[in-house]
PDB file of C-alpha atoms and ligand atoms in Angstrom:
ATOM      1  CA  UNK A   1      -1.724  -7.267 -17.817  1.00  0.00           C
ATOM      2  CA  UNK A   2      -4.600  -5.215 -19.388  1.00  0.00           C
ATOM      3  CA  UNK A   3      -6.835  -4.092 -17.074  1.00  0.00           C
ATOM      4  CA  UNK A   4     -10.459  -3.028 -18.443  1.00  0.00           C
ATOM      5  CA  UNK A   5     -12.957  -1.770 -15.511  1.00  0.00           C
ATOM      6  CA  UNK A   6     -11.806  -0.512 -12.336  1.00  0.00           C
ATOM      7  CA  UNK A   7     -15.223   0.545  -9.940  1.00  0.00           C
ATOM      8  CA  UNK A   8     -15.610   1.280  -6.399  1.00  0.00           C
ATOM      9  CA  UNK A   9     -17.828  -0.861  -4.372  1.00  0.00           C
ATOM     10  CA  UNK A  10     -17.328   0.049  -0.720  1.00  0.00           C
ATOM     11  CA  UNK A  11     -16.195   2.121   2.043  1.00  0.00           C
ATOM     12  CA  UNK A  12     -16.079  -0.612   4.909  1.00  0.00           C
ATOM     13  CA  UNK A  13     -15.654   0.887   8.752  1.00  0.00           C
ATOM     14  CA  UNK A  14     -15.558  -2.825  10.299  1.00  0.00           C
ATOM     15  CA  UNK A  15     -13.877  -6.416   9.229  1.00  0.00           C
ATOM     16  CA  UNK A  16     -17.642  -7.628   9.100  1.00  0.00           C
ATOM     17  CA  UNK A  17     -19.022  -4.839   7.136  1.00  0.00           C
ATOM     18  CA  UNK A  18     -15.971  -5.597   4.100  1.00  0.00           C
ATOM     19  CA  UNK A  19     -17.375  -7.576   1.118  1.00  0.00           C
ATOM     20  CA  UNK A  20     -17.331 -11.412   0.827  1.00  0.00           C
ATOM     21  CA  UNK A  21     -13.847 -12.538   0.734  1.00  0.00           C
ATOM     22  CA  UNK A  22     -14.328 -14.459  -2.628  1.00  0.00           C
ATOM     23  CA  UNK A  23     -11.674 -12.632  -4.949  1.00  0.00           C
ATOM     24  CA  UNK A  24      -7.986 -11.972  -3.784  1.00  0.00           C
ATOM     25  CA  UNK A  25      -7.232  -8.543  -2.906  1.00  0.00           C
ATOM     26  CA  UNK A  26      -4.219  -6.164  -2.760  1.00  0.00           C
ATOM     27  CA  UNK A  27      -4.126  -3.432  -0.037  1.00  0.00           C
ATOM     28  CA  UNK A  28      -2.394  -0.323   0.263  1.00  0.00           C
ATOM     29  CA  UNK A  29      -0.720   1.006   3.259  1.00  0.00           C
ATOM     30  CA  UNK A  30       1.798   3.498   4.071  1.00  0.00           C
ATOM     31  CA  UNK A  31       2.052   6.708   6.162  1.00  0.00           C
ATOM     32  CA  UNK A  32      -0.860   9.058   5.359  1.00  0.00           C
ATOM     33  CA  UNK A  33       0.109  11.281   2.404  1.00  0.00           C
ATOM     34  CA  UNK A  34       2.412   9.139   0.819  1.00  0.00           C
ATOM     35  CA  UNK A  35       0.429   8.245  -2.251  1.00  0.00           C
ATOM     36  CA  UNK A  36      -1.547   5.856  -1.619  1.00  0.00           C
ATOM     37  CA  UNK A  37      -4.785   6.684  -3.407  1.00  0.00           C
ATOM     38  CA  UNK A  38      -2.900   8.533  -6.245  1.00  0.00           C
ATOM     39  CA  UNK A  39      -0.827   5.070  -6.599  1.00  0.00           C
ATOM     40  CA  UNK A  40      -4.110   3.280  -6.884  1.00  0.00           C
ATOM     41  CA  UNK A  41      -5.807   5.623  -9.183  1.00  0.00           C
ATOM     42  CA  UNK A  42      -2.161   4.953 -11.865  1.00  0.00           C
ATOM     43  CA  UNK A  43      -3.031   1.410 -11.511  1.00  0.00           C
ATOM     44  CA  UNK A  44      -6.294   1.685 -12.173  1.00  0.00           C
ATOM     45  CA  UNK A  45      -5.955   3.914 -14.836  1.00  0.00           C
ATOM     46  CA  UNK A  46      -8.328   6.281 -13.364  1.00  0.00           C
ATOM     47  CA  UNK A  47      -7.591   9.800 -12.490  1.00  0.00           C
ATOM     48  CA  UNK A  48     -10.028   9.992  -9.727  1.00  0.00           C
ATOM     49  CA  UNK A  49     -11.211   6.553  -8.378  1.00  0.00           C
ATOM     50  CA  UNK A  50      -9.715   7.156  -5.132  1.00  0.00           C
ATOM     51  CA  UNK A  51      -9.644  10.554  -3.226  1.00  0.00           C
ATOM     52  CA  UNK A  52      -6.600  12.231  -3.131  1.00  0.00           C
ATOM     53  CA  UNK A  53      -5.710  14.909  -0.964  1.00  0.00           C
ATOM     54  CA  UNK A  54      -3.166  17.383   0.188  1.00  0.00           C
ATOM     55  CA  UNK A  55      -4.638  17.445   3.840  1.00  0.00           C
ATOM     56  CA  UNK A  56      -3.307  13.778   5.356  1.00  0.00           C
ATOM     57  CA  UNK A  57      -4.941  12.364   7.762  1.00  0.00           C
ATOM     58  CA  UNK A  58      -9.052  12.092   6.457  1.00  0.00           C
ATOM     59  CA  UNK A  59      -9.295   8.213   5.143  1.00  0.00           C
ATOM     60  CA  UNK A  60     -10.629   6.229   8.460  1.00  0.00           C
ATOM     61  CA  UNK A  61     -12.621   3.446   6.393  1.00  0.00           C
ATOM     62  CA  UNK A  62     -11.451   0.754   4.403  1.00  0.00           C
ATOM     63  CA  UNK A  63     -12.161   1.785   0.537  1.00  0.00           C
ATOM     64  CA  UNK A  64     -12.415  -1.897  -2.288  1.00  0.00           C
ATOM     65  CA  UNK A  65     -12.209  -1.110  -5.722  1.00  0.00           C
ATOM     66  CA  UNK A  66     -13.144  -4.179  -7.901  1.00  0.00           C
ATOM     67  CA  UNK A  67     -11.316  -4.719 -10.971  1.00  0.00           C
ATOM     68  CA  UNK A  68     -12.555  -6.608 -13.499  1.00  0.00           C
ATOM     69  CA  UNK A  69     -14.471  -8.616 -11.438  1.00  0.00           C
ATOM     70  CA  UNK A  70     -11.289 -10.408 -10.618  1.00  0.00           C
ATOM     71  CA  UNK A  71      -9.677  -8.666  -7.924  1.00  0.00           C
ATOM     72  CA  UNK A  72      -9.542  -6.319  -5.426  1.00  0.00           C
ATOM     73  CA  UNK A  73      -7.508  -2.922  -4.795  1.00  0.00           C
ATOM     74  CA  UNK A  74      -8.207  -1.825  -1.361  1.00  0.00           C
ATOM     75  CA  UNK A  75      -7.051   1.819   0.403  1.00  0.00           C
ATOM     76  CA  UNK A  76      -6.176   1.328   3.555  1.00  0.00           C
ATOM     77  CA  UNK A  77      -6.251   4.400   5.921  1.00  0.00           C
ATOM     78  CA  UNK A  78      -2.454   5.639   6.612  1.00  0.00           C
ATOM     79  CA  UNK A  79      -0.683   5.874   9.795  1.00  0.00           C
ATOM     80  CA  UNK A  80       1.351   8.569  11.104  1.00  0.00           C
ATOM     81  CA  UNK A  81      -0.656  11.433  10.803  1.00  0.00           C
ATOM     82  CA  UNK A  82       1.420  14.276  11.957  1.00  0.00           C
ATOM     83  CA  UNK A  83      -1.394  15.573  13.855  1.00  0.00           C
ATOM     84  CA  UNK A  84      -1.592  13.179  15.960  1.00  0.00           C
ATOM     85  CA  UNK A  85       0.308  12.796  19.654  1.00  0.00           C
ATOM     86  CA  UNK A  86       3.533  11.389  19.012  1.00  0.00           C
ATOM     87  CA  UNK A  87       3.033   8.037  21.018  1.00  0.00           C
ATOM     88  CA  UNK A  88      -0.075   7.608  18.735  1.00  0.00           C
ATOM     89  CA  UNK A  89       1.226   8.112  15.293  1.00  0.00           C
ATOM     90  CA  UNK A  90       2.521   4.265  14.449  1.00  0.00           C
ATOM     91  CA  UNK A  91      -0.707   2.885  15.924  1.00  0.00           C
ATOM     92  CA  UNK A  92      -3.446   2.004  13.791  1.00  0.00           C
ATOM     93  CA  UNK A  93      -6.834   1.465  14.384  1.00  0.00           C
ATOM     94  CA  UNK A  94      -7.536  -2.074  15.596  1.00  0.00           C
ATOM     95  CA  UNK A  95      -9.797  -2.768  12.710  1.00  0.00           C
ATOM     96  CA  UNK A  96      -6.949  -1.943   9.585  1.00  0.00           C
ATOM     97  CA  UNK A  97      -4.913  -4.776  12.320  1.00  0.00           C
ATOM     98  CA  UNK A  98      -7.969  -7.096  12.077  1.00  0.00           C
ATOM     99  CA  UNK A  99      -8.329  -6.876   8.490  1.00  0.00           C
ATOM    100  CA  UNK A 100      -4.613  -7.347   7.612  1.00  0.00           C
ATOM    101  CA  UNK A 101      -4.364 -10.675  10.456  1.00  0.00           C
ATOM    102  CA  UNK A 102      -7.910 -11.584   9.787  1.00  0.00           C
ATOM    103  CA  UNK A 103      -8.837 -10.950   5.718  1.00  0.00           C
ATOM    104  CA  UNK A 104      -9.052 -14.606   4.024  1.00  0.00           C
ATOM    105  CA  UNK A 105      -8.822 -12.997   0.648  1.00  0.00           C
ATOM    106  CA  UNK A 106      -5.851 -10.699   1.299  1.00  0.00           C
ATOM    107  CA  UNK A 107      -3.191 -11.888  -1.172  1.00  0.00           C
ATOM    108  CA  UNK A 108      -0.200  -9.287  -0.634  1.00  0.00           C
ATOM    109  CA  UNK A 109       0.175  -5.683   1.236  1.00  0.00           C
ATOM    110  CA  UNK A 110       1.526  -3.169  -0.545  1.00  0.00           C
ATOM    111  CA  UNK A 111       3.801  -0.909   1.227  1.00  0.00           C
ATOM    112  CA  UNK A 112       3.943   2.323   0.634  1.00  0.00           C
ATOM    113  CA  UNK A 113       7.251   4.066   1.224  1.00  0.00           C
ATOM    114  CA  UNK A 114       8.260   7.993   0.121  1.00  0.00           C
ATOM    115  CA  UNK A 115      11.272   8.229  -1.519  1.00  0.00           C
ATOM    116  CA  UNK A 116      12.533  11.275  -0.165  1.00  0.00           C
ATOM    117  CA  UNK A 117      13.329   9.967   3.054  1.00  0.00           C
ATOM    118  CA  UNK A 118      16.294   7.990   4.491  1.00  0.00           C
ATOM    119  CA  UNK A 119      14.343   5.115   6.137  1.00  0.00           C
ATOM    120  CA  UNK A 120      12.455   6.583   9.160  1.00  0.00           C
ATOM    121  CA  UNK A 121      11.375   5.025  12.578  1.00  0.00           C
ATOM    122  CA  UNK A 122       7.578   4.796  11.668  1.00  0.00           C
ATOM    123  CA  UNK A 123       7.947   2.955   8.447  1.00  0.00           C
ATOM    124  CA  UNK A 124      10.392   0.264  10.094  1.00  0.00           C
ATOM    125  CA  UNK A 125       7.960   0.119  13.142  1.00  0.00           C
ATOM    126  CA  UNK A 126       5.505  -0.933  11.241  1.00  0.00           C
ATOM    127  CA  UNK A 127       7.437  -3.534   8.947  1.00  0.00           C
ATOM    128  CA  UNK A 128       8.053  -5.052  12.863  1.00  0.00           C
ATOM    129  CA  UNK A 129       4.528  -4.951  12.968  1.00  0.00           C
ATOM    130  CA  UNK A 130       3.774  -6.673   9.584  1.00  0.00           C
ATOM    131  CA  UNK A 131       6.452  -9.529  10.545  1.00  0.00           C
ATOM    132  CA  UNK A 132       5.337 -10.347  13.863  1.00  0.00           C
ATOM    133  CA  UNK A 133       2.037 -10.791  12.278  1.00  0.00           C
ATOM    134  CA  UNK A 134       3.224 -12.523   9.395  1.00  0.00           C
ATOM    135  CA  UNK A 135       1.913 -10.610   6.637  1.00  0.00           C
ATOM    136  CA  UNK A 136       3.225 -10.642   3.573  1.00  0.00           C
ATOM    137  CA  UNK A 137       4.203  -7.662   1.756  1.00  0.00           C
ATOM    138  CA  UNK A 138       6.583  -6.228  -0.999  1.00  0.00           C
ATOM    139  CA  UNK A 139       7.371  -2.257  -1.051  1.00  0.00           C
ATOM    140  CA  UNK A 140       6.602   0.691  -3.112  1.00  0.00           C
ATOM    141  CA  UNK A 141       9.387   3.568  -3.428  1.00  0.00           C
ATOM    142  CA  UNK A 142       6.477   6.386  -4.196  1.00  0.00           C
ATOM    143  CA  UNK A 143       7.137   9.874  -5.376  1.00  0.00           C
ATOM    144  CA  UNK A 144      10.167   8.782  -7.140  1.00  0.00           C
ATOM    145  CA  UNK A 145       9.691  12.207  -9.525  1.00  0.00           C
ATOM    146  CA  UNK A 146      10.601  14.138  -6.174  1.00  0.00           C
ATOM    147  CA  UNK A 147      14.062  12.373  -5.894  1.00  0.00           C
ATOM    148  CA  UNK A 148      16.885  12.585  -8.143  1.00  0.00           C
ATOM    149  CA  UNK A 149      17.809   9.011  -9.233  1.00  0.00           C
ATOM    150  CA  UNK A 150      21.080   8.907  -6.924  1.00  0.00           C
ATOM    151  CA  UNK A 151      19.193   9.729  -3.911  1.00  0.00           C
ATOM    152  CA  UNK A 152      16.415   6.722  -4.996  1.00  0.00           C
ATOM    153  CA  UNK A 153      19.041   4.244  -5.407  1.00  0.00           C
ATOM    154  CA  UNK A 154      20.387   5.625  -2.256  1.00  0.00           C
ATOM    155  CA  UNK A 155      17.281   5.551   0.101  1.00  0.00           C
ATOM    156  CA  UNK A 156      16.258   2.196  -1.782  1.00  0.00           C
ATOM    157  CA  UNK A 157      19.666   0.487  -0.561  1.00  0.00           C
ATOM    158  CA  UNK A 158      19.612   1.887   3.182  1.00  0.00           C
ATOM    159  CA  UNK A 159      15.512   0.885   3.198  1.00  0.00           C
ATOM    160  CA  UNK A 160      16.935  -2.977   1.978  1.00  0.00           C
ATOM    161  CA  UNK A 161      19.773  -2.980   4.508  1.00  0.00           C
ATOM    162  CA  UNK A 162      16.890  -2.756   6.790  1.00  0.00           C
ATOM    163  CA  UNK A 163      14.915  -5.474   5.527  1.00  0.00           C
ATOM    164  CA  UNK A 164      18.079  -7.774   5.049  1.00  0.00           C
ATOM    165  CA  UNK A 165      18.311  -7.487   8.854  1.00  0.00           C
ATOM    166  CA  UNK A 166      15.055  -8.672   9.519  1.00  0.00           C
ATOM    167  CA  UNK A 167      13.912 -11.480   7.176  1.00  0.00           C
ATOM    168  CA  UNK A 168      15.805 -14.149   5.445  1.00  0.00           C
ATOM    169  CA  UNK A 169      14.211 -13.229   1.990  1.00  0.00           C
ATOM    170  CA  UNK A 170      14.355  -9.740   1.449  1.00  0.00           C
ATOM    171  CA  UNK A 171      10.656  -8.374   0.228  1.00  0.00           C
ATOM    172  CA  UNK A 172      10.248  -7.032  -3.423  1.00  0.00           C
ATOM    173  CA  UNK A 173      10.814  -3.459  -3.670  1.00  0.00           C
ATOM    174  CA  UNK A 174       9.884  -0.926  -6.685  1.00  0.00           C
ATOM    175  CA  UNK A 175       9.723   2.426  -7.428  1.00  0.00           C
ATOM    176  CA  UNK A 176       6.561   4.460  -8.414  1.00  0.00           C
ATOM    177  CA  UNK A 177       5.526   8.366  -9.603  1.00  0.00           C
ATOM    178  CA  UNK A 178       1.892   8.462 -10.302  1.00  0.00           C
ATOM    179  CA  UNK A 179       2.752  12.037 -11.587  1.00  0.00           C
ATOM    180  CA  UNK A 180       5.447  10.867 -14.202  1.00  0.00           C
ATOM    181  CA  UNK A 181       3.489   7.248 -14.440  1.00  0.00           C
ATOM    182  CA  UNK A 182       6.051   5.199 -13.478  1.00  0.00           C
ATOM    183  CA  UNK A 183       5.752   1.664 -12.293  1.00  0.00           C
ATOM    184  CA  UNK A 184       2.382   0.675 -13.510  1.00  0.00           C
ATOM    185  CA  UNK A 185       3.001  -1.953 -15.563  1.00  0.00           C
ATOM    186  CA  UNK A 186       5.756  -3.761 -13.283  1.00  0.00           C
ATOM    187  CA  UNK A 187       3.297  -3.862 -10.155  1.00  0.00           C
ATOM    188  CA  UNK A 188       0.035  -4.898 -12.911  1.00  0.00           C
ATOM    189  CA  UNK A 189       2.360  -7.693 -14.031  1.00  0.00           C
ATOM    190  CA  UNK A 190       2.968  -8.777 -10.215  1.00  0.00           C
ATOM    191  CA  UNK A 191      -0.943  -8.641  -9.580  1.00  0.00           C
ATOM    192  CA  UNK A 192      -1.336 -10.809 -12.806  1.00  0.00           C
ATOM    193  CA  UNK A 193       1.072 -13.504 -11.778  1.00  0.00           C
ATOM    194  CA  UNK A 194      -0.566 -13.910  -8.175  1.00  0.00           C
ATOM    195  CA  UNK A 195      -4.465 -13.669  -9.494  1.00  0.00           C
ATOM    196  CA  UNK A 196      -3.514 -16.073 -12.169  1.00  0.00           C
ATOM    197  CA  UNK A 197      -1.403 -18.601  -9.687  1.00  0.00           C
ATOM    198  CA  UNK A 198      -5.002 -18.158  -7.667  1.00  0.00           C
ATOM    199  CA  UNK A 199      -7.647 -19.483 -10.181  1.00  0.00           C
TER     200      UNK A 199
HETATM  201  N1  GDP B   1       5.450  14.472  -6.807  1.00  0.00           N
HETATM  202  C1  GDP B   1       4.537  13.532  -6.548  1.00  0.00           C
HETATM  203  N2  GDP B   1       3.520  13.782  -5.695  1.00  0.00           N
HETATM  204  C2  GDP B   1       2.622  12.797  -5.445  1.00  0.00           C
HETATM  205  C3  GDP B   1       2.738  11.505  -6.055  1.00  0.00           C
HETATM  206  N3  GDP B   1       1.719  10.740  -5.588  1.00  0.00           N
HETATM  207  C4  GDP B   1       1.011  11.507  -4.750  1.00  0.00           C
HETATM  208  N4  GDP B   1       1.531  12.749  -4.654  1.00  0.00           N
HETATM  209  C5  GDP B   1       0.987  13.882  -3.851  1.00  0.00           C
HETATM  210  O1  GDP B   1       1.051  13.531  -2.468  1.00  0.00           O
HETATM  211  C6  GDP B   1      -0.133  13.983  -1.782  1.00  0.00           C
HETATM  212  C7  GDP B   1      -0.841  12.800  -1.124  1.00  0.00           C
HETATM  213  O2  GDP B   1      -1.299  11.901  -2.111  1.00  0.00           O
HETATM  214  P1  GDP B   1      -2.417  10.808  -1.788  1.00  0.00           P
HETATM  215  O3  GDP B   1      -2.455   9.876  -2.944  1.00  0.00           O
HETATM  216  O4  GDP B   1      -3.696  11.449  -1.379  1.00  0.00           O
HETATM  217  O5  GDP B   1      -1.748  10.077  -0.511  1.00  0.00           O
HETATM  218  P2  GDP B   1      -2.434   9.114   0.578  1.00  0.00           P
HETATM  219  O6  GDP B   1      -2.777   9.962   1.754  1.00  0.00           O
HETATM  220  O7  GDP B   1      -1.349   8.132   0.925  1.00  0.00           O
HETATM  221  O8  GDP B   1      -3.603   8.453  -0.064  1.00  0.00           O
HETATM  222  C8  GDP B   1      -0.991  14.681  -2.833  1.00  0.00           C
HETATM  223  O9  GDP B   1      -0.746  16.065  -2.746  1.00  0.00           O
HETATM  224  C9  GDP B   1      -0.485  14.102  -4.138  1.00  0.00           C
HETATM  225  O10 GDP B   1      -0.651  14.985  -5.225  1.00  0.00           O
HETATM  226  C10 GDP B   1       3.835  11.282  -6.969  1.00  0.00           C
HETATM  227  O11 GDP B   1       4.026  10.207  -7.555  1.00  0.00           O
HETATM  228  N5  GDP B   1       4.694  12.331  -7.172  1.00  0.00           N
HETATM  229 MG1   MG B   2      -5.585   8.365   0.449  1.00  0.00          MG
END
């Protein structure tokens, strides 16, 4: 899929204050840092729609970025900030649960995981989360520049294991690198399939 303007339209802090739900939307969630706004900017094909940082832990609002009038890519803020008390970090803040229970126009969550890691507590707490709320979702291997390919395969297999043992159809998974643009066009051609299916 060709994608031709990419725009931000609004940081929302409450389910009310997000914009009508009249196109379908794809949101981004993961533990903070693991490249979620860089993974939206290689979508988008924009170096610096969304803010990317090297200090975790600063989106609190809900960001849309309309693209091409069509659809939605939304930046949900992360969870796990290290920061944070340890009995606080896979909590969220009630309103990213409201939007991802309560958001008509959400079409598909996109998972952020990092690569580098075996899977870890957090992540899987919050794929408990996701299926007790039934949320659908399919899963992003990010960072995959950082791993060698062994390990990827590796940590993709162990992260699937998991998944196999919780859902009778396994979610998608893929691999990313916004900094060696990897995975762009496989996740467009996903977004195309469900917008299209939509209209
Ligand atoms: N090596 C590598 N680093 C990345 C990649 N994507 C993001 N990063 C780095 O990870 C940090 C967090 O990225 P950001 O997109 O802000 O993560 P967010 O907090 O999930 O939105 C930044 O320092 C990025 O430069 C990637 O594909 N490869
Ligand atoms: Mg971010």
């Amino acid at each position: 899929m060709q994608l031709k303007k990419a725009q931000f339209e609004t940081s929302a802090p409450s389910l009310a204050a997000c914009p009508e739900p009249s196109l379908p939307e794809f949101a981004f969630i993961g533990r903070s840092n693991v490249g979620k706004s860089s993974l939206l900017n290689l979508l988008a094909g924009r170096k610096n729609l969304a803010h990317v940082s090297a200090t975790p832990g600063h989106t609190k609002l809900i960001n849309f970025f309309r693209v091409d009038d069509a659809w939605y890519l939304v930046d949900l803020p992360g969870y796990g900030y290290a920061k944070v008390a340890r009995e606080d970090r896979s909590k969220f803040s009630a309103f990213v649960a409201d939007y991802l229970t309560k958001r008509e126009s959400l079409e598909l969550v996109f998972l952020l995981i990092d690569s580098r890691h075996e899977p870890q507590r957090l992540d899987l707490e919050f794929v408990d989360w996701l299926a007790d709320a039934e949320v659908p979702f399919l899963v992003v291997f990010t960072k995959s520049d950082a791993v060698s390919k062994t390990k990827l395969a590796l940590h993709m297999k162990l992260f699937r294991a998991e998944m196999a043992a919780r859902f009778e159809r396994v979610p998608e998974m893929f691999s990313s690198s916004a900094t060696a643009h990897e995975g762009r066009s496989a996740l467009l051609k996903l977004i195309g399939s469900v917008v299209r299916l939509d209209h």
